[in-house]
Coordinates of C-alpha atoms in Angstrom, one line a residue:
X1 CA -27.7 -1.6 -5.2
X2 CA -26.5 -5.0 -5.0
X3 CA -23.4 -6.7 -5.4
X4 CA -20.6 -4.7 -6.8
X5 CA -17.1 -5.5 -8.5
X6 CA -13.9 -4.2 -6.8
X7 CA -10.7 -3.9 -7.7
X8 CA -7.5 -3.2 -5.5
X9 CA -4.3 -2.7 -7.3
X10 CA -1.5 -3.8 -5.8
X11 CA 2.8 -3.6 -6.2
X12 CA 4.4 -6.2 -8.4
X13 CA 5.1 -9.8 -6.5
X14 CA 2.8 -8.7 -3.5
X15 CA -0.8 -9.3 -5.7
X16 CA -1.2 -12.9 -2.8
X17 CA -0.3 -10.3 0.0
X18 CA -3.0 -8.2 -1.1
X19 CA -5.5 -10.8 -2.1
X20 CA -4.9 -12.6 1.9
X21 CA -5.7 -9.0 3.4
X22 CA -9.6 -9.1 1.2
X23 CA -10.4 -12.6 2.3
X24 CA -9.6 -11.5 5.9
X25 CA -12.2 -8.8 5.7
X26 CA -14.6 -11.5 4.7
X27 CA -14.7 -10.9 0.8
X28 CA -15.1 -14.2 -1.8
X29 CA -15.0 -14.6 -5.2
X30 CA -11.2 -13.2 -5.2
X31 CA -9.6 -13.2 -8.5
X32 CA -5.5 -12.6 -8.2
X33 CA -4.2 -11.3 -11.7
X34 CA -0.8 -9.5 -12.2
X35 CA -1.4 -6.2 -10.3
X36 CA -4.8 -6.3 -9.0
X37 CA -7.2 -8.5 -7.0
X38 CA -10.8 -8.5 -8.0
X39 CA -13.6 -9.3 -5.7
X40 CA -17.4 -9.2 -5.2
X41 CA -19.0 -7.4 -2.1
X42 CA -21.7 -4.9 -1.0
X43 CA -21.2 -1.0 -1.4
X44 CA -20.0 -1.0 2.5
X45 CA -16.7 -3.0 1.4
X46 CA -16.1 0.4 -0.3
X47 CA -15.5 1.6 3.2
X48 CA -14.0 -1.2 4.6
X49 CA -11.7 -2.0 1.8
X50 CA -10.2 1.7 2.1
X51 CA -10.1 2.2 6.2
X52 CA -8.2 -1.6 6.1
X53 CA -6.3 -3.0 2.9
X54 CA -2.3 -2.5 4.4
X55 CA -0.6 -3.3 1.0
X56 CA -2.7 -2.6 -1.7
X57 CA -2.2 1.0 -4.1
X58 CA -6.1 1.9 -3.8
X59 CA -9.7 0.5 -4.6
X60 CA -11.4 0.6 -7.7
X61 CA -14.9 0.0 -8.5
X62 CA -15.5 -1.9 -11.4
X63 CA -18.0 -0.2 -13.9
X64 CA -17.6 -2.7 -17.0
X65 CA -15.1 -4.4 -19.6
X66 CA -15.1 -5.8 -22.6
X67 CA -13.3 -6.1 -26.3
X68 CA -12.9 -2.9 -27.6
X69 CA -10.9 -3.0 -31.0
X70 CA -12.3 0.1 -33.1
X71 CA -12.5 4.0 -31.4
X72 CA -16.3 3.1 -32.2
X73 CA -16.7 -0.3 -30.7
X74 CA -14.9 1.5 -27.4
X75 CA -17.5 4.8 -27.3
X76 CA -20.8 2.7 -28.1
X77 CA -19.9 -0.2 -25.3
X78 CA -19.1 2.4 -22.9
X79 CA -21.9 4.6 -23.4
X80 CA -23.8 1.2 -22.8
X81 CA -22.7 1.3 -19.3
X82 CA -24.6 2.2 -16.1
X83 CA -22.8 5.4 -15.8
X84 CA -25.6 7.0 -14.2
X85 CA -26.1 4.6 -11.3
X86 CA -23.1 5.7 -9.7
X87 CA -22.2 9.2 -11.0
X88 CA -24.6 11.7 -10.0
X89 CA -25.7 14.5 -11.8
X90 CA -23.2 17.4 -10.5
X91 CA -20.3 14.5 -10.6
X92 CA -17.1 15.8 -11.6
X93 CA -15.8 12.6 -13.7
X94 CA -11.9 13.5 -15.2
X95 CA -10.7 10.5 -17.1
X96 CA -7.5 8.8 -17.1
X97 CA -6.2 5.9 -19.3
X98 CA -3.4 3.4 -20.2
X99 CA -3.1 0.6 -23.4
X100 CA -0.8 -1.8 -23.1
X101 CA -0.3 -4.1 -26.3
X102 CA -3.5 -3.1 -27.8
X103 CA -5.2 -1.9 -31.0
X104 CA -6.0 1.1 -29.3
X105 CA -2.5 2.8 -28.2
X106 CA -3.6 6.0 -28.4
X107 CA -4.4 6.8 -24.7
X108 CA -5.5 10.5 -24.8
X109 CA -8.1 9.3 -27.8
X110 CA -9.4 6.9 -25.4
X111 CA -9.5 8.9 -22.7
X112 CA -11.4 11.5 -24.8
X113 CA -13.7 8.6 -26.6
X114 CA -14.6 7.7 -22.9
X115 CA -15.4 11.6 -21.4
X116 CA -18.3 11.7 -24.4
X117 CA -19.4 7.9 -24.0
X118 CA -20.1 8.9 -20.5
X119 CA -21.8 12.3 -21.3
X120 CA -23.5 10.7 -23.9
X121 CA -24.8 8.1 -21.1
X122 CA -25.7 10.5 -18.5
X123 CA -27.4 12.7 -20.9
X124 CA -29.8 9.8 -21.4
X125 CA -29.9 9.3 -17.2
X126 CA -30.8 13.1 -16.3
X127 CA -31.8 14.2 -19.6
X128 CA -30.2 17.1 -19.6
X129 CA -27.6 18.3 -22.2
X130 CA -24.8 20.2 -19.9
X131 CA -23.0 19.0 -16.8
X132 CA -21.2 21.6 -14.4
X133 CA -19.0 18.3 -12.2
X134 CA -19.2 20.9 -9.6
X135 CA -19.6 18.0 -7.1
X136 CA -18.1 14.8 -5.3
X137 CA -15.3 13.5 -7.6
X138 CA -15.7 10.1 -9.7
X139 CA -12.1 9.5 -11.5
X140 CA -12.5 6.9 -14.6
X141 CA -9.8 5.1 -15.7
X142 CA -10.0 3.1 -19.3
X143 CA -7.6 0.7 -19.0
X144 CA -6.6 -1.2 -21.8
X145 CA -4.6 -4.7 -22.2
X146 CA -4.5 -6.8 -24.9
X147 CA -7.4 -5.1 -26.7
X148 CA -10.2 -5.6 -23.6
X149 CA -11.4 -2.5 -21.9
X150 CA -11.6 -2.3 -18.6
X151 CA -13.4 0.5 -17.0
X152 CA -13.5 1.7 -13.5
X153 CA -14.1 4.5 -11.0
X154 CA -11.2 5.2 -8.4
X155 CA -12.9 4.7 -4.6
X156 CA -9.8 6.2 -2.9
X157 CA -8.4 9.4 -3.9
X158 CA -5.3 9.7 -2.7
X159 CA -3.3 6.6 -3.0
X160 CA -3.8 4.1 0.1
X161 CA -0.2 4.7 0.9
X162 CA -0.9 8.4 1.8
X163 CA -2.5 7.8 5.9
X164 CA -2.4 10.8 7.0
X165 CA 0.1 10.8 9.2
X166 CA 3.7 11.5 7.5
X167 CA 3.5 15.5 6.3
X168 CA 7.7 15.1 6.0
X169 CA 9.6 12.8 5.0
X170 CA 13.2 12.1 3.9
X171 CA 14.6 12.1 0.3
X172 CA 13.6 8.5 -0.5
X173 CA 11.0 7.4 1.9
X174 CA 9.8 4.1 2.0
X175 CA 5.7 4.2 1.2
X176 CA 3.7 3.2 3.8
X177 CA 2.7 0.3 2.1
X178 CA 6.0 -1.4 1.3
X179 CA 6.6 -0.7 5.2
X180 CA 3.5 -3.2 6.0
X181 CA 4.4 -5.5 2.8
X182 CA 7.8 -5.8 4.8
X183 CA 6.4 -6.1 7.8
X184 CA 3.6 -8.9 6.8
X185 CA 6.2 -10.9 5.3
X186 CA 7.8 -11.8 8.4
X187 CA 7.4 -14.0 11.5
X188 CA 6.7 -10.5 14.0
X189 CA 3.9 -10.9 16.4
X190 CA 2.9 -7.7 19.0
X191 CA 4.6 -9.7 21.9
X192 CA 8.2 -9.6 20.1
X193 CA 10.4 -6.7 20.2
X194 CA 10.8 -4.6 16.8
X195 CA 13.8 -3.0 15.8
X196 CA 14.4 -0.5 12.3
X197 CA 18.0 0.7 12.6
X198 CA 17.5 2.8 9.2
X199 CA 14.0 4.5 10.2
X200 CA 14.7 7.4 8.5
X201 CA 11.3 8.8 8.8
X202 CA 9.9 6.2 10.8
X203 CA 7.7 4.6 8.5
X204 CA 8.0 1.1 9.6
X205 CA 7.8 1.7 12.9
X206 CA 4.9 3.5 12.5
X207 CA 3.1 0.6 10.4
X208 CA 4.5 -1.7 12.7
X209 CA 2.9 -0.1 15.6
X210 CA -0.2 0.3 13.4
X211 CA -0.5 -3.6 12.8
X212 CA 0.2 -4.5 16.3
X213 CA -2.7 -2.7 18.1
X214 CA -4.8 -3.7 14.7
X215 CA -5.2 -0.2 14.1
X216 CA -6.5 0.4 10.5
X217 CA -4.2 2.8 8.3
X218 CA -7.6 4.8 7.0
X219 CA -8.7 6.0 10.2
X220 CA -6.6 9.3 10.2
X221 CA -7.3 10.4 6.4
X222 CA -10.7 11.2 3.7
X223 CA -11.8 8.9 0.6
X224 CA -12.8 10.5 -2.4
X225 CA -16.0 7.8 -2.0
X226 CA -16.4 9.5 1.2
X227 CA -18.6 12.2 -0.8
X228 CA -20.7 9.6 -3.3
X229 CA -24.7 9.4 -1.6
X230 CA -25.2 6.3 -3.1
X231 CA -22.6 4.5 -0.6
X232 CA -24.7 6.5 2.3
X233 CA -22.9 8.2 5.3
X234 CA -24.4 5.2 7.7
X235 CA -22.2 2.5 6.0
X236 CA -19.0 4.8 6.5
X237 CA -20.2 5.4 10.2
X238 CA -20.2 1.6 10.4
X239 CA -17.1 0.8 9.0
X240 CA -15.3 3.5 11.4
X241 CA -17.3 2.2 14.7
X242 CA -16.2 -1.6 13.4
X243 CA -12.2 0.1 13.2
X244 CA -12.4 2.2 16.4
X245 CA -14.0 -1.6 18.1
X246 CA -11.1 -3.7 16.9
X247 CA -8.3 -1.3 17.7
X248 CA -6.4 -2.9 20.6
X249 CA -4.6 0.2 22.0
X250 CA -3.7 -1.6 25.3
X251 CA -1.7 -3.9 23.6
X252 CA 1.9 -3.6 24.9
X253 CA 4.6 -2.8 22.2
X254 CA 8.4 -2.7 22.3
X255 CA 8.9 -1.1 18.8
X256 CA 12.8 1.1 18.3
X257 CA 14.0 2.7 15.4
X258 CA 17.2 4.5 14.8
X259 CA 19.2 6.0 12.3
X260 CA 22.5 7.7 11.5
X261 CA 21.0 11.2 11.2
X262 CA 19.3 13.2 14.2
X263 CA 17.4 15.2 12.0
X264 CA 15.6 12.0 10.5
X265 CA 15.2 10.8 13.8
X266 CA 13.5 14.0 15.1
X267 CA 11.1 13.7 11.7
X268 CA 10.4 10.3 12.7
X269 CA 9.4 11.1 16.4
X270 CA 7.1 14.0 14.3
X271 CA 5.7 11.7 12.5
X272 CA 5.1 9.3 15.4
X273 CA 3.1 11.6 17.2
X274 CA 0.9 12.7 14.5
X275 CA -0.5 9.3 14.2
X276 CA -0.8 9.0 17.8
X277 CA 1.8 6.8 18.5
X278 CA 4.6 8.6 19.6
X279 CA 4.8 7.3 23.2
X280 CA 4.8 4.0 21.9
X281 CA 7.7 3.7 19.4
X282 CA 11.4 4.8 21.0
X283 CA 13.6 6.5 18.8
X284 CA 17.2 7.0 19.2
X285 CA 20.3 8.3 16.7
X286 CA 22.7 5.4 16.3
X287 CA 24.9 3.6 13.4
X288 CA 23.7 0.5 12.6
X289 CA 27.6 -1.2 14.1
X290 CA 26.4 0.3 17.4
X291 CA 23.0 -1.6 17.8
X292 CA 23.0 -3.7 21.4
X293 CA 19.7 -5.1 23.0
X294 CA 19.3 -7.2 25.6
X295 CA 15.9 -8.2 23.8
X296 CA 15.4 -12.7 22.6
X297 CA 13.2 -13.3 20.2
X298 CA 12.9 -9.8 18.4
X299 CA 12.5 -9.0 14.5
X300 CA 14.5 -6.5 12.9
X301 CA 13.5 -4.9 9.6
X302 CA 15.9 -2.8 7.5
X303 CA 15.8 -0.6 4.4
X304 CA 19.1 0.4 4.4
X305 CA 21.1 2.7 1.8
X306 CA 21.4 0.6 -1.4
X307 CA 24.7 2.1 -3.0
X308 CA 22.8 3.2 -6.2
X309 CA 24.8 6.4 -5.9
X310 CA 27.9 7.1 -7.8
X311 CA 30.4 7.4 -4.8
X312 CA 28.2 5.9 -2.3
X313 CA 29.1 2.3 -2.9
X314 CA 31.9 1.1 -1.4
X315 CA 30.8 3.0 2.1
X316 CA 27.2 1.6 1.3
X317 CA 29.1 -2.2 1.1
X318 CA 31.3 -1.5 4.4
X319 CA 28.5 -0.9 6.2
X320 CA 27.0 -4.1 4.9
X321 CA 29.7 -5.8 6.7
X322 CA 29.6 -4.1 9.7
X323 CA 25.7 -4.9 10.0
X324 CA 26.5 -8.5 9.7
X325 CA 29.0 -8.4 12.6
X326 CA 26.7 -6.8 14.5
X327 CA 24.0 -8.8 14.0
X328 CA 25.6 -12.5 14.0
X329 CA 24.9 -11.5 18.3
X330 CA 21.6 -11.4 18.0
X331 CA 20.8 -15.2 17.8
X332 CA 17.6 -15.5 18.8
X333 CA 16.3 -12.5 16.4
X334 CA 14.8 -12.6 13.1
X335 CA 16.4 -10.6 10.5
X336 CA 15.2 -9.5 7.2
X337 CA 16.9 -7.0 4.6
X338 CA 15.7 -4.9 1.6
X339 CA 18.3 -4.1 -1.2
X340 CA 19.0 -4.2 -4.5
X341 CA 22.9 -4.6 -4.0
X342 CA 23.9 -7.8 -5.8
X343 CA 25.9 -9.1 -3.4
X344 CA 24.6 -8.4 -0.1
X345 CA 24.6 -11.9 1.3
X346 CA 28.4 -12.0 0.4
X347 CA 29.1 -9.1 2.0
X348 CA 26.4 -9.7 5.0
X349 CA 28.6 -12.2 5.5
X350 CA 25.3 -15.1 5.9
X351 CA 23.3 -16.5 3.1
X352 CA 19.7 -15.7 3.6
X353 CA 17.2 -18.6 4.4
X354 CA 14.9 -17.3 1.8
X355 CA 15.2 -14.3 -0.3
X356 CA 11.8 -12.8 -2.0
X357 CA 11.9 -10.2 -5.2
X358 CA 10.2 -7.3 -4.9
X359 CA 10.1 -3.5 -6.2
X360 CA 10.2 -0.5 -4.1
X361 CA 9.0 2.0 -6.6
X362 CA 10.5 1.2 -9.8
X363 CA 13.6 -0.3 -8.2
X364 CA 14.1 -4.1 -8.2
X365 CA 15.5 -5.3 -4.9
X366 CA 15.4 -8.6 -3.2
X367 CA 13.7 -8.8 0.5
X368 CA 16.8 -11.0 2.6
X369 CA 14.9 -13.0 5.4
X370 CA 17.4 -14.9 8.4
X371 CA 14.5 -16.6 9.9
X372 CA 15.9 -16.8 14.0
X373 CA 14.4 -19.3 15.8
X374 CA 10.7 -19.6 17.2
X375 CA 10.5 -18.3 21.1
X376 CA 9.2 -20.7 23.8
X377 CA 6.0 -21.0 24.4
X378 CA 4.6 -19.4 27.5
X379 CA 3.4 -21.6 30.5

C-alpha cells in the first residue's frame, strides 16, 4: 500500500510526550499540533504504534482533509476519497463527528453527509448497491476545525488506556495513561526504588513496572485493526515477536504502593497479577504519615485526594501537611505530586523545583516535581 498518514491523539500539554514516544519507534515526518501528533509510516506502524505508544488516547489513520464550507462541498470531497482501499466490502463503518468553530456546526448532519459520501464511494469500488457491515469494524470520525475536514478511521478500538489488565478499579482511577505520563515525566530509571503511597488500584505501579522491563502496554489486549486484511496477520505477528524480544523480564524492580484502604490495596494486588506482575510490585495498607524506607535515591509518585469534595477539604489539606513532614526525610528521593489544590506547595510545606499543568480527565491540576539529587555513579 505505501506510505500511510497516522494520527495519535493525545491529553492536553502532553502532545511533546507523545510525539517523543513516535520518534522512538522510528517514525519521521512528525507533526505536533494541539492534541494529536501526525506522522508518516508503513501499514506495520499500525501495529506497532498500538502494542507501544504509553501516553497517547489511540491511533488514527488518516483517510483525507480538506475545506469543507457547504453540506455539498463536504459529501462530494468525501466521496472523492479512497474509501474502498481500506474498508472492505462487509466493513461495518459507524460514523462519529465533532465541529469546532466552523461553518458546519451541525455534527449529526455531518456525520450523516459522511455515512452516504462513503456508501456512495464504495458503491463505485464493489459495484454493488447494499452493504450488510457485518464484518471487521472501521469507525470514521469527521472532524471539523475551523472549516477543514479532517477524516480518519480509528486503528484502536478501545481507547489505548484500556490494557487489559485493570477489570476493577476505584471510584476515580487514574487512566493508565496519565500513570505513564506521570511516570515519563520524571527522573525514574529500573535501578531506583519506586514508591505510590495513594495506589489505589495500583495503576502506577503497574505502568511503572510495565516501563521498567520495557514491556509494551498492548501486549495483554485486541485492536479493532487487528481484523482489517489489508494490514495482513504477518505484520501483527511481527510487531508482537519484536514486543515479546525487547521485554526485559529479568530486570530487577523495587516498585511499593500503598494506600489508606485495604480493599484498594487488595484490588491493586488483583490487578497486579492479572498483568503478570504481581510478584514484582509489593503492596502494603498504610497512611501516607507512616511511610519509612531505608531506600537512597528512590522516586515517589503520588495522586493523592484533591479536596474537590464538599467536606473533604480541610482533612484533604492536613494530610498535605503531614506528607510534607514525612517526606522532608527522604533526602535523597525524588518527589513529584499531582493536584489541583491551589495551595499545595504552601501547605507541603516546600516550593516545588518545577511545577508542570496538566489535566487528568477534565480536571486541571498542576504536576509538583522536588527533583532529589542524582545517585552516584557505580564503579
Amino acid at each position: 500500500m505505501g506510505k500511510i498518514t497516522l494520527i495519535a491523539t493525545a491529553a492536553m500539554g502532553i502532545e511533546a510526550l507523545v510525539a517523543r514516544e513516535v520518534r522512538a519507534l522510528g517514525y519521521e515526518n512528525v507533526t505536533v499540533d494541539n492534541g494529536k501528533i501526525t506522522y508518516e509510516a508503513e501499514e506495520s506502524a499500525i501495529c506497532r504504534s498500538n502494542l507501544w505508544l504509553r501516553t497517547a488516547d489511540r491511533v488514527k489513520l488518516k483517510v483525507g482533509e480538506f475545506k469543507a464550507t457547504t453540506f455539498d462541498e463536504l459529501f462530494e470531497k468525501t466521496k472523492a476519497l479512497p474509501w474502498g482501499q481500506f474498508i472492505p466490502e462487509n466493513g461495518e463503518f459507524p460514523v462519529i463527528g465533532k465541529s469546532v468553530k466552523s461553518k458546519l456546526f451541525s455534527v449529526s448532519d455531518c456525520q450523516a453527509i459522511v455515512k452516504k459520501a462513503v456508501v456512495d464511494s464504495l458503491k463505485k469500488t464493489y459495484h454493488r448497491s447494499w452493504f450488510d457491515e457485518d464484518g471487521p469494524l472501521f469507525r470514521i470520525e469527521v472532524a471539523l476545525h475551523k472549516d477543514i475536514a479532517t477524516l480518519t478511521i480509528d486503528t484502536s478500538g478501545s481507547g489505548l488506556h484500556k490494557r487489559g489488565y485493570r477489570y476493577l478499579h476505584s471510584e476515580a482511577p487514574l487512566k493508565e495513561t496519565m500513570a505513564a505520563t506521570l511516570i515519563m515525566l520524571t527522573n525514574w530509571t529500573p535501578d531506583r526504588p519506586f514508591a505510590d503511597p495513594f495506589c489505589g488500584s495500583g495503576t502506577l505501579p503497574i505502568e511503572a513496572a510495565l516501563i521498567g522491563q520495557n514491556i509494551a502496554p498492548g501486549f495483554n489486549r485486541d485492536f479493532a485493526s487487528h481484523g482489517w486484511d489489508w494490514i495482513g496477520q504477518a505484520n501483527w505477528d511481527k510487531a508482537m515477536e519484536e514486543a515479546e524480544d525487547l521485554a526485559k523480564y529479568d530486570q530487577p524492580l523495587e516498585i511499593y504502593g500503598s494506600d489508606i484502604d485495604h480493599k484498594m490495596v487488595d484490588l491493586a494486588k488483583n490487578n497486579a497479577m492479572e498483568a503478570g506482575l504481581g510478584e514484582i510490585i509489593k503492596f502494603k495498607q498504610m497512611q501516607v504519615k507512616d511511610f519509612t524506607t531505608k531506600s537512597k535515591y528512590g522516586c515517589l509518585i503520588g495522586n493523592p485526594p484533591y479536596g474537590e469534595r464538599l467536606g473533604e477539604v480541610k482533612e484533604v489539606e492536613q494530610m498535605y501537611r503531614d506528607m510534607g513532614r514525612t517526606f522532608a526525610h527522604l533526602d535523597t528521593w525524588s518527589i513529584y505530586m499531582l493536584t489541583s489544590h491551589p495551595d499545595f506547595e504552601e501547605l507541603y510545606g516546600k516550593k516545588a523545583t518545577k511545577k508542570r499543568k496538566l489535566f487528568n480527565g477534565n480536571i486541571r491540576t498542576d504536576y509538583y516535581q522536588f527533583f532529589g539529587p542524582r545517585p552516584p555513579k557505580n564503579e
